[in-house]
PDB file of N, CA and C in Angstrom:
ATOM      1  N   UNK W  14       6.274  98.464  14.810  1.00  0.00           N
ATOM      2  CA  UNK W  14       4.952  98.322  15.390  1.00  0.00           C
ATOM      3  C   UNK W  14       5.032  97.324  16.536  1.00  0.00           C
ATOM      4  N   UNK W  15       4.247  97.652  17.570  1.00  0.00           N
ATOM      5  CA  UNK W  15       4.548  96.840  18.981  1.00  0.00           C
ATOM      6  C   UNK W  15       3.463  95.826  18.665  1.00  0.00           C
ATOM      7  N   UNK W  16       4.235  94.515  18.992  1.00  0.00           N
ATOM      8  CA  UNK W  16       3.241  93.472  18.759  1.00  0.00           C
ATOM      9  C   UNK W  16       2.082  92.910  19.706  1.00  0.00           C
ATOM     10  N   UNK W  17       1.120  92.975  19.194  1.00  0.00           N
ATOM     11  CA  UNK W  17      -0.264  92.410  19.941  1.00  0.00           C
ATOM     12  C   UNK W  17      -0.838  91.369  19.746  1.00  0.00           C
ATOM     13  N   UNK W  18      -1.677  90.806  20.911  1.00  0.00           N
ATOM     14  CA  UNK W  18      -2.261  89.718  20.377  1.00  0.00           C
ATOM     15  C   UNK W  18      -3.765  90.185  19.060  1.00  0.00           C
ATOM     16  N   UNK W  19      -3.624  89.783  18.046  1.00  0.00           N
ATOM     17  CA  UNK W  19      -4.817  89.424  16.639  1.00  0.00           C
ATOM     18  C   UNK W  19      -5.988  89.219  17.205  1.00  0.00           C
ATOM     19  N   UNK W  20      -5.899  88.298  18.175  1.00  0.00           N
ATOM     20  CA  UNK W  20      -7.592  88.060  18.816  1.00  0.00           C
ATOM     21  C   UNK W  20      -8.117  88.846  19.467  1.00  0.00           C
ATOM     22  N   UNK W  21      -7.115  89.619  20.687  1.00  0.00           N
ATOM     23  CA  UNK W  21      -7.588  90.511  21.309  1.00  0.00           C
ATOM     24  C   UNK W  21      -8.294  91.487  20.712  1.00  0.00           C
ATOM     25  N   UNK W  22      -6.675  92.154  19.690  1.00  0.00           N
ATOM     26  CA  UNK W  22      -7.287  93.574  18.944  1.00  0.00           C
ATOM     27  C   UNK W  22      -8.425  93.257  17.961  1.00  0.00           C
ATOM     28  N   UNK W  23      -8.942  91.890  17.628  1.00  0.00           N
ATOM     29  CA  UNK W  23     -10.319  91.972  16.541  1.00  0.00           C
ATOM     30  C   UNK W  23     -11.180  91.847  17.742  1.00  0.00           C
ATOM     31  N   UNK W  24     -11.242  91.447  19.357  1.00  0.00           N
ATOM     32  CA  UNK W  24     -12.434  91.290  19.650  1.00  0.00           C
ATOM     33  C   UNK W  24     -12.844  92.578  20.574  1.00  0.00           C
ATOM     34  N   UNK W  25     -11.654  93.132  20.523  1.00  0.00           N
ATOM     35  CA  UNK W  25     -11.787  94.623  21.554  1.00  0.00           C
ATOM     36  C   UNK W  25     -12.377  95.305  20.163  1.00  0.00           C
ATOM     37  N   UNK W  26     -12.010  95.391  18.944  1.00  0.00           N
ATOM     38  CA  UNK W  26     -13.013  96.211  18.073  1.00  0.00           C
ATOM     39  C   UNK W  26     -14.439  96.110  18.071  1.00  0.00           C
ATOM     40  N   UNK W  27     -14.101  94.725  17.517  1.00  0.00           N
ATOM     41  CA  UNK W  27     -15.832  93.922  17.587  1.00  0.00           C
ATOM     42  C   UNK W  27     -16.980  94.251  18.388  1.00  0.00           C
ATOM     43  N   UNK W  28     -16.281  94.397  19.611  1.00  0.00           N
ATOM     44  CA  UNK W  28     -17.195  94.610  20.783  1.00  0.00           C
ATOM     45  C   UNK W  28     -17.385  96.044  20.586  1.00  0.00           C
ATOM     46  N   UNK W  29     -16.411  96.874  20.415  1.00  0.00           N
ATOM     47  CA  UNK W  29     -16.380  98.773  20.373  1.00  0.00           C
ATOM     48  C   UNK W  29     -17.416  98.621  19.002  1.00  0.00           C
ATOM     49  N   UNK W  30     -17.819  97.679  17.754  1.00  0.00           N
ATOM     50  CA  UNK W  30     -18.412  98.254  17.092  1.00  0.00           C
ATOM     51  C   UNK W  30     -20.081  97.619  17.328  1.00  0.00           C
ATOM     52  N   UNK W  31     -20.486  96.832  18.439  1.00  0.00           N
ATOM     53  CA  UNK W  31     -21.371  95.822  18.622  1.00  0.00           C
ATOM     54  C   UNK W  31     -22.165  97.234  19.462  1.00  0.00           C
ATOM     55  N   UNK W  32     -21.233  97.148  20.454  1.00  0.00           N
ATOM     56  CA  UNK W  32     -22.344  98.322  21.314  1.00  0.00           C
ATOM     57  C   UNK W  32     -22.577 100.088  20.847  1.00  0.00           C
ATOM     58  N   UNK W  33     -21.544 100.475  20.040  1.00  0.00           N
ATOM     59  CA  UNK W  33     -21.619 101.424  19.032  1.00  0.00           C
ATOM     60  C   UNK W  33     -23.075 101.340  18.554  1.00  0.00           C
ATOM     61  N   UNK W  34     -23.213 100.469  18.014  1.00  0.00           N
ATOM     62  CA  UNK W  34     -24.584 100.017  16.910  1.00  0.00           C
ATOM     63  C   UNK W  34     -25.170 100.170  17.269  1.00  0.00           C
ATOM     64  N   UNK W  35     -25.544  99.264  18.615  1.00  0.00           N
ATOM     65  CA  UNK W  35     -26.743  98.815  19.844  1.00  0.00           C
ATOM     66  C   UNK W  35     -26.930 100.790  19.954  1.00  0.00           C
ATOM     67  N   UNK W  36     -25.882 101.143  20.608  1.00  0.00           N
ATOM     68  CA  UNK W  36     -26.553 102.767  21.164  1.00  0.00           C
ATOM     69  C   UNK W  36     -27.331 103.885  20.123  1.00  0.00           C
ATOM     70  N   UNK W  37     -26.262 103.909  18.714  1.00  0.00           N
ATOM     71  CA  UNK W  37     -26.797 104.668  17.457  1.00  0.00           C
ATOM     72  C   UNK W  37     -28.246 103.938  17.397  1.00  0.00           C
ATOM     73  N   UNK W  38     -28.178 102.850  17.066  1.00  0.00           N
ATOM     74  CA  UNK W  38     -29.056 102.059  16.616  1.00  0.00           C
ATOM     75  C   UNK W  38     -31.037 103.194  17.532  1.00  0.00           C
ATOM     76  N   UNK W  39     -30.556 102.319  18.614  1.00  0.00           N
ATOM     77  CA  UNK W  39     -31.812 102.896  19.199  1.00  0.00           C
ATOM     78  C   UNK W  39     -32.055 103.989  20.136  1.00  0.00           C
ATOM     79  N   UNK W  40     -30.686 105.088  19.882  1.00  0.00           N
ATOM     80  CA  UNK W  40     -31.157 106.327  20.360  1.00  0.00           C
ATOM     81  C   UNK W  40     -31.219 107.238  18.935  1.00  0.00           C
ATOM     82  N   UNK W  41     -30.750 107.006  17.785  1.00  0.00           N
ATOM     83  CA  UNK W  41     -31.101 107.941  16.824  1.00  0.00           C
ATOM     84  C   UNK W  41     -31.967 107.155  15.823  1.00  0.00           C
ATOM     85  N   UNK W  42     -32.621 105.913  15.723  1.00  0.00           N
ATOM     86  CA  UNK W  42     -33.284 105.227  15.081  1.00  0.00           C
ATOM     87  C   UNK W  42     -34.867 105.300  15.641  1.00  0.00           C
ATOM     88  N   UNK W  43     -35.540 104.733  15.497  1.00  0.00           N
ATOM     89  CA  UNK W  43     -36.538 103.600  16.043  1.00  0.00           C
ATOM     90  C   UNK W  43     -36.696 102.803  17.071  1.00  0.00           C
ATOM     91  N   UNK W  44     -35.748 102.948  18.370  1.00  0.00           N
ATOM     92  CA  UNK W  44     -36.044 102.521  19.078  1.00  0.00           C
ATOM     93  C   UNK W  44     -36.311 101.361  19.593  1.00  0.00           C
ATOM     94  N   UNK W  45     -35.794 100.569  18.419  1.00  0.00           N
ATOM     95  CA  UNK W  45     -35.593  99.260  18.300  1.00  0.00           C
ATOM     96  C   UNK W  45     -34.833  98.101  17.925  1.00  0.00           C
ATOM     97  N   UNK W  46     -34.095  97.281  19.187  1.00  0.00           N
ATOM     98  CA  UNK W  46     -32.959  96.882  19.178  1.00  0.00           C
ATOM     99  C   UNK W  46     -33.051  95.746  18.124  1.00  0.00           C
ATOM    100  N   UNK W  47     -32.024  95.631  17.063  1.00  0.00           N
ATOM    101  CA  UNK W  47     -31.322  95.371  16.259  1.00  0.00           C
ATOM    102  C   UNK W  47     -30.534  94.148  16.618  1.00  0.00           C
ATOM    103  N   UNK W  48     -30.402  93.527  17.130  1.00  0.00           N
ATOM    104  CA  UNK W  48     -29.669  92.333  17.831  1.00  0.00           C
ATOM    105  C   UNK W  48     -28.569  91.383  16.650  1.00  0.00           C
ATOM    106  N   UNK W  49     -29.649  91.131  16.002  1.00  0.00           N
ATOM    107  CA  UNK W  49     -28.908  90.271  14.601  1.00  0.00           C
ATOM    108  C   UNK W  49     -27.722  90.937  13.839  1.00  0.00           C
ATOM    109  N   UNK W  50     -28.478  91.883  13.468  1.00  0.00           N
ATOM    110  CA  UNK W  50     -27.576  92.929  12.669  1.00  0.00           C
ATOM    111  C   UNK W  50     -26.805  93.027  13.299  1.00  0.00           C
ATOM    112  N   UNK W  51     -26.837  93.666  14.339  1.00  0.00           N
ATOM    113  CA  UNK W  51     -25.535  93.946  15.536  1.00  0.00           C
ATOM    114  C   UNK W  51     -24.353  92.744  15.639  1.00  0.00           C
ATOM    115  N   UNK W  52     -25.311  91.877  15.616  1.00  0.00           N
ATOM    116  CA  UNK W  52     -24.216  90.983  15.639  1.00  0.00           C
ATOM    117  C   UNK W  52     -23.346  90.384  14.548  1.00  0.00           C
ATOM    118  N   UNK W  53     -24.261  90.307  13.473  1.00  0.00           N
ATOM    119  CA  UNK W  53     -23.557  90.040  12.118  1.00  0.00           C
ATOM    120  C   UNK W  53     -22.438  91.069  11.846  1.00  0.00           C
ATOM    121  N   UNK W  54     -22.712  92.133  12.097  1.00  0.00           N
ATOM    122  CA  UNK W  54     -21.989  93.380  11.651  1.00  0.00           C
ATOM    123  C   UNK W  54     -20.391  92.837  12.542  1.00  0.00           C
ATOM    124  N   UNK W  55     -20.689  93.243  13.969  1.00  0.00           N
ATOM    125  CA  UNK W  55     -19.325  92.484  14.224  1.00  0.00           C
ATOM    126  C   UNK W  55     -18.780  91.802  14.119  1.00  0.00           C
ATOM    127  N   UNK W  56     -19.271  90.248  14.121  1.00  0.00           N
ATOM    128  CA  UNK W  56     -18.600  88.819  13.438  1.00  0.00           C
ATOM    129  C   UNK W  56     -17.774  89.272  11.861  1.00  0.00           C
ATOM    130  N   UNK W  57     -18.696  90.049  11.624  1.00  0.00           N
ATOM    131  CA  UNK W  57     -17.973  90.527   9.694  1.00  0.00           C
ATOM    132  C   UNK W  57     -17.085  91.207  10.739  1.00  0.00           C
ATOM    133  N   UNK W  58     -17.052  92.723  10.725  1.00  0.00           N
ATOM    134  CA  UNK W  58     -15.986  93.664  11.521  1.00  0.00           C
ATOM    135  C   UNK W  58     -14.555  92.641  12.287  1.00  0.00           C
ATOM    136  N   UNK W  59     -15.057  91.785  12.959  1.00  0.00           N
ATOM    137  CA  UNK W  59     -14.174  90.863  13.729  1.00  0.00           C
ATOM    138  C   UNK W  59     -13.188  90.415  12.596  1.00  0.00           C
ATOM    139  N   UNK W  60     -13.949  89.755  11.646  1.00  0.00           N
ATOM    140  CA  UNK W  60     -12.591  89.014  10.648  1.00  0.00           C
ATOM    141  C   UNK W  60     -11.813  90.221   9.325  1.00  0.00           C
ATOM    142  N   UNK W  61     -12.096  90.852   9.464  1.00  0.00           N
ATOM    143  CA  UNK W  61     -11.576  92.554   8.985  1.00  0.00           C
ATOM    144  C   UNK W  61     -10.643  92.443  10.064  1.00  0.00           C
ATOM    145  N   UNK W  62     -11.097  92.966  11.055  1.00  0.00           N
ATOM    146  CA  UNK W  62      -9.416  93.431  11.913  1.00  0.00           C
ATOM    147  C   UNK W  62      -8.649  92.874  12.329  1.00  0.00           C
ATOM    148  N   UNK W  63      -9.080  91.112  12.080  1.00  0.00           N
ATOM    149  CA  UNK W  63      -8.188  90.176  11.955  1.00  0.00           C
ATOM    150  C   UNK W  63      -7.318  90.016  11.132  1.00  0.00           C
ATOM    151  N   UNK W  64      -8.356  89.806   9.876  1.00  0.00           N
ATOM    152  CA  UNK W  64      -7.073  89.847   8.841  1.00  0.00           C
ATOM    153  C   UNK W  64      -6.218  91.189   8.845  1.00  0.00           C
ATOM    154  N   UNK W  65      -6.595  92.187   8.780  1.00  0.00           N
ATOM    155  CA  UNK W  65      -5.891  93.486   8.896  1.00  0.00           C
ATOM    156  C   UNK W  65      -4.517  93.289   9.738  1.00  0.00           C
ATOM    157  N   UNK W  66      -5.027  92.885  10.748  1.00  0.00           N
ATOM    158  CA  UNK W  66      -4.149  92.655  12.302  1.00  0.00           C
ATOM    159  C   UNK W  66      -3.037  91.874  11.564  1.00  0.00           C
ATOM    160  N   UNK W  67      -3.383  91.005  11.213  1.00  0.00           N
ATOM    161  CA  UNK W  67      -2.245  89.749  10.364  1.00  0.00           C
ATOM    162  C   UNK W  67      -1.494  90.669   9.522  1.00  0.00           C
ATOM    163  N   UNK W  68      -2.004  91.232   8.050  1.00  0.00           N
ATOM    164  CA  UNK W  68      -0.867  91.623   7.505  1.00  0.00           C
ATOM    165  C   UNK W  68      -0.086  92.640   7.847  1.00  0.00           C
ATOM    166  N   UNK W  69      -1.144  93.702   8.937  1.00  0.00           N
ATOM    167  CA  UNK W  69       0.124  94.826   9.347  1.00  0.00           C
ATOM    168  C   UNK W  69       1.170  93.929  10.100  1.00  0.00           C
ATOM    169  N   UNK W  70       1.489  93.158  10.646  1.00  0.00           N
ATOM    170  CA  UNK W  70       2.100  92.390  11.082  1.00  0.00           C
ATOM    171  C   UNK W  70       3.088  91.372  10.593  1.00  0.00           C
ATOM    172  N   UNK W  71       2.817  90.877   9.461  1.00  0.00           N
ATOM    173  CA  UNK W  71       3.552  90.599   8.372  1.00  0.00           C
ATOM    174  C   UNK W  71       4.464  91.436   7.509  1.00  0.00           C
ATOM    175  N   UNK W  72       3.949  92.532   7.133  1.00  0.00           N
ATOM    176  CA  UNK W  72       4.497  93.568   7.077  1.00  0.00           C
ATOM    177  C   UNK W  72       5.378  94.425   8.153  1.00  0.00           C
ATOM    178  N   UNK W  73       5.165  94.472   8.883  1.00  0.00           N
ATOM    179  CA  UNK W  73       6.368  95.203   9.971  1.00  0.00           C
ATOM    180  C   UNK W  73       7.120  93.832  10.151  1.00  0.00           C
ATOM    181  N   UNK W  74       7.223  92.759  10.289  1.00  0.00           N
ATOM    182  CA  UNK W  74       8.287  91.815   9.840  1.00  0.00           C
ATOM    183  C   UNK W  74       9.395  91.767   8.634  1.00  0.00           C
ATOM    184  N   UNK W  75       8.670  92.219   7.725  1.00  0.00           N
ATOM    185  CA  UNK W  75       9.595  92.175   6.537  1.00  0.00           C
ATOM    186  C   UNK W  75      10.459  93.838   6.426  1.00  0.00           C
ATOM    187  N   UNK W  76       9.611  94.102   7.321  1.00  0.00           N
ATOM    188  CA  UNK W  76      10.549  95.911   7.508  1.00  0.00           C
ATOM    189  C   UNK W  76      11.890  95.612   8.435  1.00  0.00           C
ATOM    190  N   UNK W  77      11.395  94.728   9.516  1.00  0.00           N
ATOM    191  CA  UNK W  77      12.625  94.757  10.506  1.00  0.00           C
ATOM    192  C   UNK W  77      13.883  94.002   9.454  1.00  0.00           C
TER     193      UNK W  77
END
């Protein structure tokens, strides 16, 4: 596995799942932006693909 930076790849998700939300949110909802949620959701999402990021990474270490 080609190594990346952890911060990047959790905040390039974060962000892909922040404005995801924002658009579902208020073109198939109510019409009404969600801000908090949106943001909680990614801050959670963010430390998920962090940690994720870490052990696939730990793991393809102990492979090499």
């Amino acid at each position: 596995m080609e190594k990346t930076n952890p911060y990047f790849t959790a905040s390039a998700a974060s962000l892909t799942y922040f404005v995801t939300f924002i658009i579902l949110k208020y073109l198939l909802h109510d019409k009404v932006l969600d801000w908090q949620g949106a943001l909680i959701g990614a801050l959670i999402f963010w430390a998920v693909i962090f940690i994720v990021h870490q052990i696939l990474n730990k793991r393809s270490d102990n492979l090499d």
